[in-house]
Amino acid sequence: MDFDEGNDYNERCTQCAAVSWKITDEGTYYCTSCLNVTERRKEVESVADFTPNTKIQAINRGLKKKRKLEKGWEWYVCEGFQYILHQQAEALLSLGVCPKLKDEVLHNFWKRYLQKSKQAYCRKPIYSNNNKSAVSDSQMSLSGLDSEPELLSIYSCHLSESEVESRSDISSKLIFPNIKTTQSETTSVCSGSIDGVEYLKQKEKGILKMTLPMTLAFCYMSLLWQRETITLSDLLRFVEDGHIPYINTYQNFPEEMKVYGRDIRIFSIESWPVYEDIYEKIIELGKFLDLPRFPDITENCFLHPNMLCMKYLMEANLPDEMHNLTCQVVKLTGIGEVDFLTFDPITEKTRMVKYDVQAVAVIVVVLKLLFLLNDNVEWSLSSLAQENNENNHEGKPCFDFRKWYQIMKKIIDEKQQQREEFKAKYLWKSEKPLYYSSADRSVVYKRRRMVMNLQKQFSTLVDSAPNSEKKNPTSFQLKWTKEEQNTTCFHGHSLQEILQKKGKSLTTLNSQYWLSTQKFCKSYCKHVTTYEESNFSMSYQFVLNLFSFLLRIKASLLHEEVSLIEKRLFYKKYETKSKASKSKKSKKILKR
Amino acid sequence: MDSFSEELMRPVEEDDQVEASVGSGPEIYLPWLSQHVQSTVSRGCKGTNFAQTTSICLNFIREALLKHQWQRASEFLQCYLQTLEDFNSQKRQVAPENIWKLGSEILYHHPKSNIETFSAFADRMKNIGVQNYLKISLQHALYLLHKGMVEDAYRNLNQAESWRYGEMSASQEKLIKLIQAYRGLLDYYTWSKKRTELSRFDTDGFATSAATQDMHSYFRQASVNLHEIIKIPGIWDPFVKSYVEMLEFYGDQDGARQVLNDYAYDNNFPSNPNAHIYLYKFLKKEKTPEDKLINVLKILHQIVPSHKIMLEFHTLLRKSEKKEHQKLGLEVIFAVLDFSGCTENITAWSYLAKYLKQIVKEKHIDWVQEAWSSRKDWWPTFHFSYYLAKKNWKENKILAVKKAFTSGILLGKGCKYFMYVCKQGRKVQEKSIKTVKRFVMKHNILNSEEL
């Protein structure tokens, strides 16, 4: 036997003062005379100096292997997010988005984020937890290179397709120039990633932390930059329907990127994204990245209210003629202006238009203009239309609100039921179970196996033909074709009966209007108005519920938007603050 | 104006400004605080969609179970299984029990399910979390019993009994006792089978004595476990019954009486009518003096005044020589008829009619009045309406006559029921009606009141 293994450690044993060391299986030294074990580890570098020795090699190889099984690769939280963004971008491309979105827009946003959050592309990446970097921090500041990170010009940096494919490799080279790959053992116990524990603790002012909802903010901002035909509500719907990876994205990480412990709090989510939440994140992110003004939203863009109104009119099975009215409202309120519509993060008061919600709100306002929606006028107008249709069989039929309501109500109830069932059946847990510590690991895996076994057992009891095939992604959730069974397509119906000619202009037959609200909250809470369902007419509630179901938002959010449009439309009423509350008269003259 | 409205359209922006000013200035002022509170509140209200999913899913399962849509229920249960993996440890711990309850219900009814699937499910659920092992084992055994697989059930109970899991088994001591008791019950079952077998070949000989010994060993096994469970307060009807039967068989009458007495009279036990009935039947078989029997039934009368044994109680009391017993007899028979389940009980009515007649003759009209006073508000419509007279007469003439007699005594000859039956009786020339009428004319409590 070769006793050389312990030779490089020459200190005296604390117990027996002998110098006779050997290496234990764990890689520490032990005294051969008194079997005292030290805390000193055999240094790995010294392995190279050894003459080939089978036993040592075996020990060392064993050690390395064991480490790998537990820890996998050394990876950082931001690499995880980068991987998720990559997956999401791929998914967007497969939906037919312009390929530039991934390589040019999203990639640049992400690089800019890394730079702004001082994680990469700058001289001094922050990792305050690491002693070494703290030391280097002080050295740096001494040498005069302080807080302001050097910005690399990101717009000049385009990566080719192949480079993007191997982005994670690049990033591991580019990011963290200061951090040595050997981290203290203790931190890696609680998380698979290197900085998972620190990441959760980090609360630095002015740094926007990456979260899973934030990945969607990135996606949407890129879509907006590209002026793609996907609205925020569409994006979130695709996420919910599983066309864009969001929940359990970590299970697609490479095998060696282990996710456990604190990583769960970062990479696992058990909720679908919420519209308002993502909306706010987009604004925050836009400001944090200090982005320039986005490309103009002009009349030819999909996101222009006129365009979106058309889309939602079609989807809600309303007559095409209403488009004329929505255009007028858009014009009167000025919400079709380029400056109003274009997202500009660095202006003093940053805001982004909720394009989809706003377009739908315009439609609601037009419906109110036409039918008042006070549970009375709309029904008497419907009776008029019905009478007219019965007497007149030629030409365009008149739009009958009652008939429309009946058809829509039925279909929405069906869809709602379907959605409830979808929600009830949604499987949140991934095949790769998550555990907080390695002690939990076996329990968690056992539980996972149990669940899978039980699921298998019950699957034999279910109807043999489950209709679980994935729905294809589509912009239209409701489709109305001419002469389908049991339903009527109202697109071609006319509004003649409810509009009156007055000289060169047309006015609505209904000459009244009520405002959804007269008081806007000025407090610091997030909402502008309050929406108490019971205060409003049934048909208004129905219309709100219909559209908010289509957009998958809360009815109150739509109500808020309706109120804001009304405020712009009837600003004079607000200006003079004239007394009485509801049923305000408004002679809206609609020019033709 | 425009700027004003724009300001309103940017609530988010305003918030940010507030935050920024906090960042620069050292003092904290209220708006920031209110925003902070607001946001935490709204975050607090929100549950995860995971929690939402599971609760909707549970509702769907419940609905499907109610409508007996077993396939649909199992479809949703398949998704509900993910509650076993809930990050919330509290919810995760209750999940197995819920899933066991729902799943066993589905498998019990599902057309495609069979004993194997049920057993496989039970075995899996037993091993998810130690908490439910015993409960599931017991229910599994009961299911097997229901399917007639006595031996498998026995094996299951045996297995559960020998299960140990540190402190867990100590805290579930009662459950173990219950499992043992059920095993005892199965031992009793075997014992009773052996007994009938033995009674069939009543030849003496070696074979018989061996069989007797075998039977006796079952008795010993069963009695140990049954004796244990009976000590714990609770309702143990089947255990008590079988235990007493075995004791009686081996001639231990005193032991049996003691068991029944304890079961009926121990105050720690929940009130249980059956306990008194068992005791009564046992004492009756033993030919115990009537006074003692009356005492047992008195308690039963207080708990379940409508029990059919009350008719027996009434005859006991009527036969008794004590005045207070006789008086109680009237109250007992009245009380039986207070209940809607007994309104057409012909025995009860004839007992009442007969007894009323006897009492009136014995001049104890005050007893009748006493019993009647609390009933005179509602008995006329409850028992003696015109509609009921017609119905009773059509369906059961004897009942109608008895009731008519009673109503005549209690309400006088002007009572609708009485009048209707008399009129009908006259048409068919029923003899008994005449005697009834004559008696009522002479005696009824109204007359006596006038006196």
mmCIF file with all atom_site columns, N, CA and C in Angstrom, chain B residues 388-410:
data_model
loop_
_atom_site.group_PDB
_atom_site.id
_atom_site.type_symbol
_atom_site.label_atom_id
_atom_site.label_alt_id
_atom_site.label_comp_id
_atom_site.label_asym_id
_atom_site.label_entity_id
_atom_site.label_seq_id
_atom_site.pdbx_PDB_ins_code
_atom_site.Cartn_x
_atom_site.Cartn_y
_atom_site.Cartn_z
_atom_site.occupancy
_atom_site.B_iso_or_equiv
_atom_site.pdbx_formal_charge
_atom_site.auth_seq_id
_atom_site.auth_comp_id
_atom_site.auth_asym_id
_atom_site.auth_atom_id
_atom_site.pdbx_PDB_model_num
ATOM 1  N N  . LEU B 1 388 ? -110.401 12.191 7.593  1.00 0.00 ? 388 LEU B N  1
ATOM 2  C CA . LEU B 1 388 ? -109.870 10.930 8.112  1.00 0.00 ? 388 LEU B CA 1
ATOM 3  C C  . LEU B 1 388 ? -110.993 9.938  8.380  1.00 0.00 ? 388 LEU B C  1
ATOM 4  N N  . ALA B 1 389 ? -112.136 10.447 8.815  1.00 0.00 ? 389 ALA B N  1
ATOM 5  C CA . ALA B 1 389 ? -113.271 9.578  9.083  1.00 0.00 ? 389 ALA B CA 1
ATOM 6  C C  . ALA B 1 389 ? -113.663 8.838  7.805  1.00 0.00 ? 389 ALA B C  1
ATOM 7  N N  . LYS B 1 390 ? -113.733 9.607  6.727  1.00 0.00 ? 390 LYS B N  1
ATOM 8  C CA . LYS B 1 390 ? -114.108 9.000  5.456  1.00 0.00 ? 390 LYS B CA 1
ATOM 9  C C  . LYS B 1 390 ? -113.073 7.969  5.019  1.00 0.00 ? 390 LYS B C  1
ATOM 10 N N  . LYS B 1 391 ? -111.833 8.375  5.176  1.00 0.00 ? 391 LYS B N  1
ATOM 11 C CA . LYS B 1 391 ? -110.731 7.524  4.715  1.00 0.00 ? 391 LYS B CA 1
ATOM 12 C C  . LYS B 1 391 ? -110.679 6.232  5.544  1.00 0.00 ? 391 LYS B C  1
ATOM 13 N N  . ASN B 1 392 ? -110.740 6.394  6.870  1.00 0.00 ? 392 ASN B N  1
ATOM 14 C CA . ASN B 1 392 ? -110.643 5.227  7.741  1.00 0.00 ? 392 ASN B CA 1
ATOM 15 C C  . ASN B 1 392 ? -111.806 4.271  7.498  1.00 0.00 ? 392 ASN B C  1
ATOM 16 N N  . TRP B 1 393 ? -112.973 4.846  7.355  1.00 0.00 ? 393 TRP B N  1
ATOM 17 C CA . TRP B 1 393 ? -114.178 4.023  7.147  1.00 0.00 ? 393 TRP B CA 1
ATOM 18 C C  . TRP B 1 393 ? -114.045 3.205  5.866  1.00 0.00 ? 393 TRP B C  1
ATOM 19 N N  . LYS B 1 394 ? -113.470 3.837  4.874  1.00 0.00 ? 394 LYS B N  1
ATOM 20 C CA . LYS B 1 394 ? -113.321 3.170  3.592  1.00 0.00 ? 394 LYS B CA 1
ATOM 21 C C  . LYS B 1 394 ? -112.282 2.056  3.674  1.00 0.00 ? 394 LYS B C  1
ATOM 22 N N  . GLU B 1 395 ? -111.210 2.346  4.384  1.00 0.00 ? 395 GLU B N  1
ATOM 23 C CA . GLU B 1 395 ? -110.094 1.409  4.363  1.00 0.00 ? 395 GLU B CA 1
ATOM 24 C C  . GLU B 1 395 ? -110.194 0.335  5.445  1.00 0.00 ? 395 GLU B C  1
ATOM 25 N N  . ASN B 1 396 ? -110.630 0.740  6.598  1.00 0.00 ? 396 ASN B N  1
ATOM 26 C CA . ASN B 1 396 ? -110.611 -0.213 7.718  1.00 0.00 ? 396 ASN B CA 1
ATOM 27 C C  . ASN B 1 396 ? -111.736 0.122  8.690  1.00 0.00 ? 396 ASN B C  1
ATOM 28 N N  . LYS B 1 397 ? -112.818 -0.597 8.604  1.00 0.00 ? 397 LYS B N  1
ATOM 29 C CA . LYS B 1 397 ? -114.010 -0.245 9.384  1.00 0.00 ? 397 LYS B CA 1
ATOM 30 C C  . LYS B 1 397 ? -113.787 -0.438 10.884 1.00 0.00 ? 397 LYS B C  1
ATOM 31 N N  . ILE B 1 398 ? -113.018 -1.473 11.226 1.00 0.00 ? 398 ILE B N  1
ATOM 32 C CA . ILE B 1 398 ? -112.801 -1.733 12.657 1.00 0.00 ? 398 ILE B CA 1
ATOM 33 C C  . ILE B 1 398 ? -112.054 -0.567 13.285 1.00 0.00 ? 398 ILE B C  1
ATOM 34 N N  . LEU B 1 399 ? -111.000 -0.157 12.562 1.00 0.00 ? 399 LEU B N  1
ATOM 35 C CA . LEU B 1 399 ? -110.232 0.995  13.049 1.00 0.00 ? 399 LEU B CA 1
ATOM 36 C C  . LEU B 1 399 ? -111.147 2.202  13.218 1.00 0.00 ? 399 LEU B C  1
ATOM 37 N N  . ALA B 1 400 ? -111.992 2.411  12.212 1.00 0.00 ? 400 ALA B N  1
ATOM 38 C CA . ALA B 1 400 ? -112.878 3.572  12.247 1.00 0.00 ? 400 ALA B CA 1
ATOM 39 C C  . ALA B 1 400 ? -113.786 3.512  13.468 1.00 0.00 ? 400 ALA B C  1
ATOM 40 N N  . VAL B 1 401 ? -114.279 2.336  13.758 1.00 0.00 ? 401 VAL B N  1
ATOM 41 C CA . VAL B 1 401 ? -115.186 2.207  14.910 1.00 0.00 ? 401 VAL B CA 1
ATOM 42 C C  . VAL B 1 401 ? -114.446 2.502  16.214 1.00 0.00 ? 401 VAL B C  1
ATOM 43 N N  . LYS B 1 402 ? -113.233 1.952  16.310 1.00 0.00 ? 402 LYS B N  1
ATOM 44 C CA . LYS B 1 402 ? -112.456 2.183  17.540 1.00 0.00 ? 402 LYS B CA 1
ATOM 45 C C  . LYS B 1 402 ? -112.187 3.679  17.712 1.00 0.00 ? 402 LYS B C  1
ATOM 46 N N  . LYS B 1 403 ? -111.794 4.274  16.634 1.00 0.00 ? 403 LYS B N  1
ATOM 47 C CA . LYS B 1 403 ? -111.488 5.701  16.716 1.00 0.00 ? 403 LYS B CA 1
ATOM 48 C C  . LYS B 1 403 ? -112.729 6.510  17.018 1.00 0.00 ? 403 LYS B C  1
ATOM 49 N N  . ALA B 1 404 ? -113.818 6.096  16.401 1.00 0.00 ? 404 ALA B N  1
ATOM 50 C CA . ALA B 1 404 ? -115.067 6.821  16.631 1.00 0.00 ? 404 ALA B CA 1
ATOM 51 C C  . ALA B 1 404 ? -115.449 6.750  18.104 1.00 0.00 ? 404 ALA B C  1
ATOM 52 N N  . PHE B 1 405 ? -115.256 5.589  18.653 1.00 0.00 ? 405 PHE B N  1
ATOM 53 C CA . PHE B 1 405 ? -115.561 5.418  20.070 1.00 0.00 ? 405 PHE B CA 1
ATOM 54 C C  . PHE B 1 405 ? -114.714 6.359  20.932 1.00 0.00 ? 405 PHE B C  1
ATOM 55 N N  . THR B 1 406 ? -113.435 6.338  20.633 1.00 0.00 ? 406 THR B N  1
ATOM 56 C CA . THR B 1 406 ? -112.525 7.205  21.384 1.00 0.00 ? 406 THR B CA 1
ATOM 57 C C  . THR B 1 406 ? -112.922 8.670  21.218 1.00 0.00 ? 406 THR B C  1
ATOM 58 N N  . SER B 1 407 ? -113.183 9.047  19.981 1.00 0.00 ? 407 SER B N  1
ATOM 59 C CA . SER B 1 407 ? -113.503 10.457 19.729 1.00 0.00 ? 407 SER B CA 1
ATOM 60 C C  . SER B 1 407 ? -114.805 10.829 20.426 1.00 0.00 ? 407 SER B C  1
ATOM 61 N N  . GLY B 1 408 ? -115.719 9.858  20.445 1.00 0.00 ? 408 GLY B N  1
ATOM 62 C CA . GLY B 1 408 ? -116.978 10.126 21.132 1.00 0.00 ? 408 GLY B CA 1
ATOM 63 C C  . GLY B 1 408 ? -116.759 10.408 22.603 1.00 0.00 ? 408 GLY B C  1
ATOM 64 N N  . ILE B 1 409 ? -115.914 9.607  23.224 1.00 0.00 ? 409 ILE B N  1
ATOM 65 C CA . ILE B 1 409 ? -115.663 9.818  24.650 1.00 0.00 ? 409 ILE B CA 1
ATOM 66 C C  . ILE B 1 409 ? -114.944 11.131 24.889 1.00 0.00 ? 409 ILE B C  1
ATOM 67 N N  . LEU B 1 410 ? -113.975 11.395 24.036 1.00 0.00 ? 410 LEU B N  1
ATOM 68 C CA . LEU B 1 410 ? -113.128 12.560 24.285 1.00 0.00 ? 410 LEU B CA 1
ATOM 69 C C  . LEU B 1 410 ? -113.801 13.865 23.869 1.00 0.00 ? 410 LEU B C  1
#
